[in-house]
Short mmCIF file of C-alpha atoms and ligand atoms in Angstrom, two decimals:
data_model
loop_
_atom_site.label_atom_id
_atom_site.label_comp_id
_atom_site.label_asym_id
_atom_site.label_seq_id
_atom_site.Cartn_x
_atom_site.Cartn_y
_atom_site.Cartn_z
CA UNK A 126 -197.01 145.81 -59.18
CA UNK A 127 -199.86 147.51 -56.65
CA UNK A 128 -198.38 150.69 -55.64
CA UNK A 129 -195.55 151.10 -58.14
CA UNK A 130 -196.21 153.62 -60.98
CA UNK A 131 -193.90 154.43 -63.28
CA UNK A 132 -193.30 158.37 -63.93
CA UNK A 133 -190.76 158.29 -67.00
CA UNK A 134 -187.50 158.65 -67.48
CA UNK A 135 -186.87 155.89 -64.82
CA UNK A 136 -188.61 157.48 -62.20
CA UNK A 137 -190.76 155.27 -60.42
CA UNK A 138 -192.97 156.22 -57.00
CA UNK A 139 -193.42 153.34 -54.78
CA UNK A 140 -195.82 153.55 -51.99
CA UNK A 141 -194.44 152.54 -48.50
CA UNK A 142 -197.65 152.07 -46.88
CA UNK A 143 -197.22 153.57 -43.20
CA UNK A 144 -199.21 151.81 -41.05
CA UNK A 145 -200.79 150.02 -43.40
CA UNK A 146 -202.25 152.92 -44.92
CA UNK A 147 -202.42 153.32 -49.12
CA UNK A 148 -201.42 156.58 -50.71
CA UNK A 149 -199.76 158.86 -47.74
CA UNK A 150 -196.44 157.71 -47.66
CA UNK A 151 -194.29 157.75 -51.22
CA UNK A 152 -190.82 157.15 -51.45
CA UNK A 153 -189.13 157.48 -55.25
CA UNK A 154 -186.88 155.16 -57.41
CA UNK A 155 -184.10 156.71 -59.76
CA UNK A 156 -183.37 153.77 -61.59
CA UNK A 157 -180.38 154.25 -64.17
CA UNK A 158 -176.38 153.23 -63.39
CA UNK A 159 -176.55 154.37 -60.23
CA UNK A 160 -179.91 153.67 -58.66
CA UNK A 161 -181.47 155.80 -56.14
CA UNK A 162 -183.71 155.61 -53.45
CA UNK A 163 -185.42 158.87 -52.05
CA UNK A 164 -187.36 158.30 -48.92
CA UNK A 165 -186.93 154.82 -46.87
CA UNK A 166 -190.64 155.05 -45.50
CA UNK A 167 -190.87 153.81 -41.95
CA UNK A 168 -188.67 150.76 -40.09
CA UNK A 169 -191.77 148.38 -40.61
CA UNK A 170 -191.82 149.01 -44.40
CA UNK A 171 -188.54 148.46 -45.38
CA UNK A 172 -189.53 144.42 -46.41
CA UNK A 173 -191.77 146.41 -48.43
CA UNK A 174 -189.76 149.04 -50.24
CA UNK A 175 -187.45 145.50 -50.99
CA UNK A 176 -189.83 144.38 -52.49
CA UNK A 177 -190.52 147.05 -54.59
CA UNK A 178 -187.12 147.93 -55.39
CA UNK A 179 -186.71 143.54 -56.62
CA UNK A 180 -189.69 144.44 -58.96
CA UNK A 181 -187.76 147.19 -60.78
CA UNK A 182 -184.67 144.93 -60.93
CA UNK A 183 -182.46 146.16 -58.07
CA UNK A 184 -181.48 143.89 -56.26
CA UNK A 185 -178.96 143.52 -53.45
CA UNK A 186 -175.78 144.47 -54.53
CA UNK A 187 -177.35 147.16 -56.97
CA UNK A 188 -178.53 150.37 -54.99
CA UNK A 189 -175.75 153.02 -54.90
CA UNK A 190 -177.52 155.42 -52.83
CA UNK A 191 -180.14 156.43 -50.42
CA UNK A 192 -181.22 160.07 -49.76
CA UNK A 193 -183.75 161.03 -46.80
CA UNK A 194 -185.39 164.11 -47.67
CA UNK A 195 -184.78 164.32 -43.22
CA UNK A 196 -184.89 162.57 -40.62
CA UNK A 197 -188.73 162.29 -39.21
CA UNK A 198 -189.37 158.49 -38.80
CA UNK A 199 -192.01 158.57 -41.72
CA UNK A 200 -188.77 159.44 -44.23
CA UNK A 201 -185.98 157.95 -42.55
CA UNK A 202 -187.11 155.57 -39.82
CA UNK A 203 -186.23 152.58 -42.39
CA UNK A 204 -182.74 153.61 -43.14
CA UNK A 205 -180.58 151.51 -40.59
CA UNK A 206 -182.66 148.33 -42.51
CA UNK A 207 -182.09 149.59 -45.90
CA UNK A 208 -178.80 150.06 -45.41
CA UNK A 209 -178.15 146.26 -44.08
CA UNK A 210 -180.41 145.47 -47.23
CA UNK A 211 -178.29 147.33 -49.70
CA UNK A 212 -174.49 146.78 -48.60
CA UNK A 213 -173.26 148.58 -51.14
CA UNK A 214 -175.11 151.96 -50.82
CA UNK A 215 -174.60 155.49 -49.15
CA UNK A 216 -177.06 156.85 -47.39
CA UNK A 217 -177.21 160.72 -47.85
CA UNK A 218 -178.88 163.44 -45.14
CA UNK A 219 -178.59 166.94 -44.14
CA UNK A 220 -175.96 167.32 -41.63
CA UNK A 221 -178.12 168.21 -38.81
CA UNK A 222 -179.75 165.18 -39.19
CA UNK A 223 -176.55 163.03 -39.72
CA UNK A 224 -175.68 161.81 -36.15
CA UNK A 225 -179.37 160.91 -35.24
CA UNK A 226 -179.19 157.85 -38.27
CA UNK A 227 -175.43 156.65 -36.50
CA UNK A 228 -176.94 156.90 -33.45
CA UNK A 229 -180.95 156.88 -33.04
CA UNK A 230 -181.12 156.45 -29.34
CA UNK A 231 -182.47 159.86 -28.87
CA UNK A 232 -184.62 160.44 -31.91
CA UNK A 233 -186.58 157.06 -30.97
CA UNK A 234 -186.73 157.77 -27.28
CA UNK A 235 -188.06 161.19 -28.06
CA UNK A 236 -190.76 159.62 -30.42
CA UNK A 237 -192.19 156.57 -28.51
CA UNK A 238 -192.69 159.43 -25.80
CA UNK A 239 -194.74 161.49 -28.42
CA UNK A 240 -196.62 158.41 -30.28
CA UNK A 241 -196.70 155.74 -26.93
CA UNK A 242 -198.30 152.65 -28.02
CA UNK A 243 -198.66 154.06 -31.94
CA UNK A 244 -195.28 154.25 -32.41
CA UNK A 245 -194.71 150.21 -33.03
CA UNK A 246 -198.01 150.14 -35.39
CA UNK A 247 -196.52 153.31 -37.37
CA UNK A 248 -193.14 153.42 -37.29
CA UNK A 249 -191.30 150.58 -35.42
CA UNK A 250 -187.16 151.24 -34.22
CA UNK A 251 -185.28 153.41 -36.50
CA UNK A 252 -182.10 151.24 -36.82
CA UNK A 253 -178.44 152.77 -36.76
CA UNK A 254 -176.73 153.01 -39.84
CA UNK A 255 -172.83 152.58 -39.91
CA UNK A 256 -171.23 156.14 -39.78
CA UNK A 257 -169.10 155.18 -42.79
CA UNK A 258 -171.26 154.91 -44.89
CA UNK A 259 -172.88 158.47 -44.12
CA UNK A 260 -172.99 161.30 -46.69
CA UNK A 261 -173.66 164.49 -44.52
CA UNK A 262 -174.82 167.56 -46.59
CA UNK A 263 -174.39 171.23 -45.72
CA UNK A 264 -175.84 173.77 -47.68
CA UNK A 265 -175.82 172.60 -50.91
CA UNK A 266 -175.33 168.87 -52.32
CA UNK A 267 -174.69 166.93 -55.44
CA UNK A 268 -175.72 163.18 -55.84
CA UNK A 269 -174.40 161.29 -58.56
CA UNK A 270 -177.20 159.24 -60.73
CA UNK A 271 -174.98 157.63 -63.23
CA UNK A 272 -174.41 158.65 -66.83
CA UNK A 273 -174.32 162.24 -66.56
CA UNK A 274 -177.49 162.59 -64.07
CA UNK A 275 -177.22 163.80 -60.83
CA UNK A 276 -179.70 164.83 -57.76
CA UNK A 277 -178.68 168.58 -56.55
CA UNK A 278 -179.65 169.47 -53.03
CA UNK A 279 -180.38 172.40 -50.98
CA UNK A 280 -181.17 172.65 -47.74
CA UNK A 281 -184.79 173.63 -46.98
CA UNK A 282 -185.54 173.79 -43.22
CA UNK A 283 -188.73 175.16 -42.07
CA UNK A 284 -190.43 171.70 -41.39
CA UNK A 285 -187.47 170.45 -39.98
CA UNK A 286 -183.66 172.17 -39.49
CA UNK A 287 -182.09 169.11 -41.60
CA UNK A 288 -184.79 169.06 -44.38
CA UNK A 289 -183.56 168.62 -47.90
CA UNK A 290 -184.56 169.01 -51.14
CA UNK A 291 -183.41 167.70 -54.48
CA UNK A 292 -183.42 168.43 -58.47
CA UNK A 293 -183.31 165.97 -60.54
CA UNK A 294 -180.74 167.52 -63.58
CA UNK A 295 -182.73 165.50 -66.19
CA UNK A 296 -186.26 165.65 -65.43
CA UNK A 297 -186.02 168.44 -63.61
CA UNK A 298 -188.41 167.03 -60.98
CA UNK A 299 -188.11 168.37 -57.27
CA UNK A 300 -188.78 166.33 -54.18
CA UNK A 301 -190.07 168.26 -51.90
CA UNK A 302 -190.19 166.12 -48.91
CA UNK A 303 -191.97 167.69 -46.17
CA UNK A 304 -191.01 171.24 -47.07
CA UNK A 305 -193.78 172.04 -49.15
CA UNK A 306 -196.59 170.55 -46.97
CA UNK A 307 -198.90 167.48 -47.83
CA UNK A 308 -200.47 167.07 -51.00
CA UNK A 309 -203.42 165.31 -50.49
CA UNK A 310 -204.28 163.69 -53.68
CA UNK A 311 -208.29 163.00 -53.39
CA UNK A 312 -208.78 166.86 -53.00
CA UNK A 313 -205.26 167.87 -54.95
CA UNK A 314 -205.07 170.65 -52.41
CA UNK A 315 -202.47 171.13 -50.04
CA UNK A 316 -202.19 171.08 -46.27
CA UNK A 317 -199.18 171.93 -43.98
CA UNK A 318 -197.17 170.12 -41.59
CA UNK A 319 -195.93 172.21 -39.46
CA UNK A 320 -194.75 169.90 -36.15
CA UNK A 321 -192.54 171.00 -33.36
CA UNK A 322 -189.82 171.45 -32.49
CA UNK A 323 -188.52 172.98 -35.37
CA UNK A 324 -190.97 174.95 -37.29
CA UNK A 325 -190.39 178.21 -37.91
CA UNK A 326 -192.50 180.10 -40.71
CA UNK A 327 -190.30 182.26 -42.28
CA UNK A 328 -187.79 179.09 -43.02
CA UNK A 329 -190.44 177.45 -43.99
CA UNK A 330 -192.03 180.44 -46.38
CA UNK A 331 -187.75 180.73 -47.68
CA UNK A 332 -187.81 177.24 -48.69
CA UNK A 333 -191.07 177.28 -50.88
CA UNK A 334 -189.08 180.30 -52.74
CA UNK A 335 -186.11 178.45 -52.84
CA UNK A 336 -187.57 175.32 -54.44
CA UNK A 337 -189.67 178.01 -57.49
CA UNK A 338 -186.47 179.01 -58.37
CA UNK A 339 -185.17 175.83 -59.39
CA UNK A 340 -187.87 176.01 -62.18
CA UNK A 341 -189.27 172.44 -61.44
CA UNK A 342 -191.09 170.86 -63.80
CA UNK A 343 -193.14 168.67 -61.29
CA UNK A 344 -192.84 168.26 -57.31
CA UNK A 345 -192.42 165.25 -55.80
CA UNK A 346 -194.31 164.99 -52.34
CA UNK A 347 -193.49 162.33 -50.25
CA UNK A 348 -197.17 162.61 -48.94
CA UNK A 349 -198.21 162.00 -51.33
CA UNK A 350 -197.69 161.89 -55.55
CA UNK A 351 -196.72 163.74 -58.17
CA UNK A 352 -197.66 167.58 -58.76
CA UNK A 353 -197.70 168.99 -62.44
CA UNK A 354 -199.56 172.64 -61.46
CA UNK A 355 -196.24 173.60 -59.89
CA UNK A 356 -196.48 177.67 -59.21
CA UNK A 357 -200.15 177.17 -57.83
CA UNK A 358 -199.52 174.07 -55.64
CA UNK A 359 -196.65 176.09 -54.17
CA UNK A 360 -198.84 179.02 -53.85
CA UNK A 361 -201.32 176.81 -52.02
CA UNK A 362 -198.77 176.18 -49.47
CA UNK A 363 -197.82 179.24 -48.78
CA UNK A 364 -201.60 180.67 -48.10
CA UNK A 365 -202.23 177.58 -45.95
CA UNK A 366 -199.00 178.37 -43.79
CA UNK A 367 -200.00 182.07 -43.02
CA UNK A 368 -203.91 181.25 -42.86
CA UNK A 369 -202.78 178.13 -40.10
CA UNK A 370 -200.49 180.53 -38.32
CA UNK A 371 -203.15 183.16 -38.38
CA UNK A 372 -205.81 180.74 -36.69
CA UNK A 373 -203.28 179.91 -33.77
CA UNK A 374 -202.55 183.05 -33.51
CA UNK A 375 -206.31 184.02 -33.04
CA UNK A 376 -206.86 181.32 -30.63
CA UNK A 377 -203.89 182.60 -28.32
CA UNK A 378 -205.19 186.18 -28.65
CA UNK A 379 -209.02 184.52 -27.60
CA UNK A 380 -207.10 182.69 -24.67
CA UNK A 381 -207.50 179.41 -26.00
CA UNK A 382 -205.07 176.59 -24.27
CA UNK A 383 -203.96 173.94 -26.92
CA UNK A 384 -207.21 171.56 -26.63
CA UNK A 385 -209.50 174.58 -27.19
CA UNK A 386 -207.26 176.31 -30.23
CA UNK A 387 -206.73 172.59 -32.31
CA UNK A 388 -210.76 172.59 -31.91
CA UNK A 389 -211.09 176.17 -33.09
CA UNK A 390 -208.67 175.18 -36.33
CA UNK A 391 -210.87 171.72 -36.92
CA UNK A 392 -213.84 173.77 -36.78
CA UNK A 393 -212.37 176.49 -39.29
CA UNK A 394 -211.14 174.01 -41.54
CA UNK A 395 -214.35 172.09 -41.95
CA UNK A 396 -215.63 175.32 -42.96
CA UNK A 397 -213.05 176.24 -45.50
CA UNK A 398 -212.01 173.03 -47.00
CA UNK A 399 -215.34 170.85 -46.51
CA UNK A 400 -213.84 168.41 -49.50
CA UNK A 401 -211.14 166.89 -47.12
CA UNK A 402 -213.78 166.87 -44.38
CA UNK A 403 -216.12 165.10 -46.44
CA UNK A 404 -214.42 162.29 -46.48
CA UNK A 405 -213.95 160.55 -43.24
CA UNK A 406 -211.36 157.98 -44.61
CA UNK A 407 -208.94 160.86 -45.86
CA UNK A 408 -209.20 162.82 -42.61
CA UNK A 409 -208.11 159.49 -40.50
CA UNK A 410 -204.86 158.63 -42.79
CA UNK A 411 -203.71 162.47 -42.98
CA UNK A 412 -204.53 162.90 -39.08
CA UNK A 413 -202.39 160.22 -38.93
CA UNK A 414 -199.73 161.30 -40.97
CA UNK A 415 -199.66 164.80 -39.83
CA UNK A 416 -202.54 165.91 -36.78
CA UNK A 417 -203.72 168.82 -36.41
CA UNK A 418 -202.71 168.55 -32.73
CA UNK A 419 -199.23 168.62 -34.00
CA UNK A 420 -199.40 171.39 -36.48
CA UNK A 421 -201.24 173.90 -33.81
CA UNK A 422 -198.33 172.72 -31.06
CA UNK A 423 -196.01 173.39 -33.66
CA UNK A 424 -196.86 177.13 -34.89
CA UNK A 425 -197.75 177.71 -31.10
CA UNK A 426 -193.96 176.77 -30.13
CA UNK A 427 -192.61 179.37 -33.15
CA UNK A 428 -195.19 181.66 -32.08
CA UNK A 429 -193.67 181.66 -28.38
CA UNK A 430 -190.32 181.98 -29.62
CA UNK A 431 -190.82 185.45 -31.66
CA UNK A 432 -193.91 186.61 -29.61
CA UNK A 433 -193.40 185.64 -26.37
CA UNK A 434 -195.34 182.79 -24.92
CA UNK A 435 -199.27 182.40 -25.05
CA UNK A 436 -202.09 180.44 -24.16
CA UNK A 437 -201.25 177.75 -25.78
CA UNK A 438 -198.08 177.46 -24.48
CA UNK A 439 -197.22 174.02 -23.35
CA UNK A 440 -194.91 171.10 -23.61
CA UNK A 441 -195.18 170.25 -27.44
CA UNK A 442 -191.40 169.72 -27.66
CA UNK A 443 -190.17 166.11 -29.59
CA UNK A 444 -193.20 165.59 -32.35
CA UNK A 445 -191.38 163.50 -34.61
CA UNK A 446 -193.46 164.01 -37.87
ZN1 ZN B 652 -193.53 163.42 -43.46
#
């Protein structure tokens, strides 16, 4: 089936197709006793992800659990339908981001003001999804796969407070959700995501360390694919964190308000990494996905917070992405 490959061992990434768009959205299948979904995708694909899941054989009554890597609408925002799909599963998310899924009044308000009219072509409305059926993490998680397999989590925050990430005990795969930036497959480089409200560079530099020491054999990215060159590709997202923190930085200390320093990090960008550039088509889906508008408003915000406030200062609070 288009947009189903199978990675062994029962893994199998299926592409949810935000907005339409091929190849920047992923979520994962664990088939086995007790199949897995990791990542819902948005509201509007879960016919989709149905779909997908009906091609591998799991049908209704079948899927035991659901895990969100967090919460942002691109992960979770199709986990209220899911879970009306799938009666029988648990859906599983950081703690922080546990009441938002029982009750996403809030998290929606706070992203149709941030995406206006995109947010029904993107997204659509996250659905609630009954508190009882709810599996809050804290720190540390275990999800049960079936036959001896489980999914151990850890919390990773950085991109988000209630970001996860997960081991697979067999393959020793790790998704990596947001945590380790976007892997951008036509130039297999990385780039970050680094949205506000909650980013915050040292988490975010933690979490990459925390996810080498599980020893993966291959990261997951939800944007988008699977990773073999593990230690570089986590490298790679560490340099690109300090080098984007280091341009916003530049543009408060040249004055710059938040129109003038996302223009001074295009500009630098094109420079350094004219392969994504390039490419007009790649730029439009991962601007998309992830702006740069966002990412500057988000280091800016953590920059406020242990610098004091700058140019650039502004009201980026509520990016949902
Ligand atoms: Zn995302």
């Amino acid at each position: 089936m288009d947009g189903v490959v199978d990675l062994g061992q029962d893994v199998f990434a299926i592409d949810t197709r935000m907005g339409g768009y091929s190849g920047i959205t992923a979520g994962y299948v664990i088939r086995g006793d007790r199949p897995c979904l990791i990542e819902t995708g948005t509201a509007k694909s879960a016919p989709r992800v149905q779909e997908c899941l009906s091609y591998l054989g799991i049908e209704a009554a079948d899927l035991a659990t659901v895990v969100v890597t967090h919460i942002h609408l691109d992960h979770a925002g199709g986990a209220g339908d899911i879970a009306a799909m799938y009666p029988n599963s648990q859906v599983v998310v950081h703690e922080k981001g546990a009441r938002h899924l029982a009750d996403p009044t809030k998290l929606v308000q706070s992203a149709r003001r941030v995406f206006g009219p995109a947010m029904d072509r993107l997204f659509g409305d996250l659905l609630p999804t009954p508190a009882e059926r709810i599996v809050a993490l804290g720190d540390i998680g275990h999800i049960d796969l079936g036959a001896g397999r489980s999914l151990e989590a850890f919390h990773a925050p950085g991109h988000a407070s209630h970001h996860i990430g997960l081991v697979d005990s067999v393959t020793g795969d790790l998704y990596t959700g947001d945590a380790a930036g976007i892997y951008v497959p036509e130039t297999q480089d990385v780039r970050p995501s680094t949205p506000p409200p909650d980013f915050d560079l040292d988490l975010a530099i933690a979490s990459i360390e925390r996810m080498r020491t599980a020893l993966p054999t291959r990261l997951l990215f939800s944007h988008y694919g699977p990773v073999d060159d593990v230690s570089l590709t986590l490298d790679r997202s560490i340099e690109e964190l300090h080098l984007w923190v280091e341009m916003v930085r530049e543009a408060r200390d040249r004055n710059f308000d938040l129109d003038h320093a996302v223009a001074m990090v295009i500009e630098q960008s094109q420079v350094r990494l004219p392969a994504f550039h390039d490419d007009a088509d790649v730029v439009l889906k991962f601007e998309e996905l992830a702006s740069t508008a966002a990412n500057v408003a988000g280091i800016s915000r953590w920059l406020d917070k242990v610098e004091g406030p700058g140019s650039t200062s502004g009201d980026a609070a509520g990016v949902t992405r």
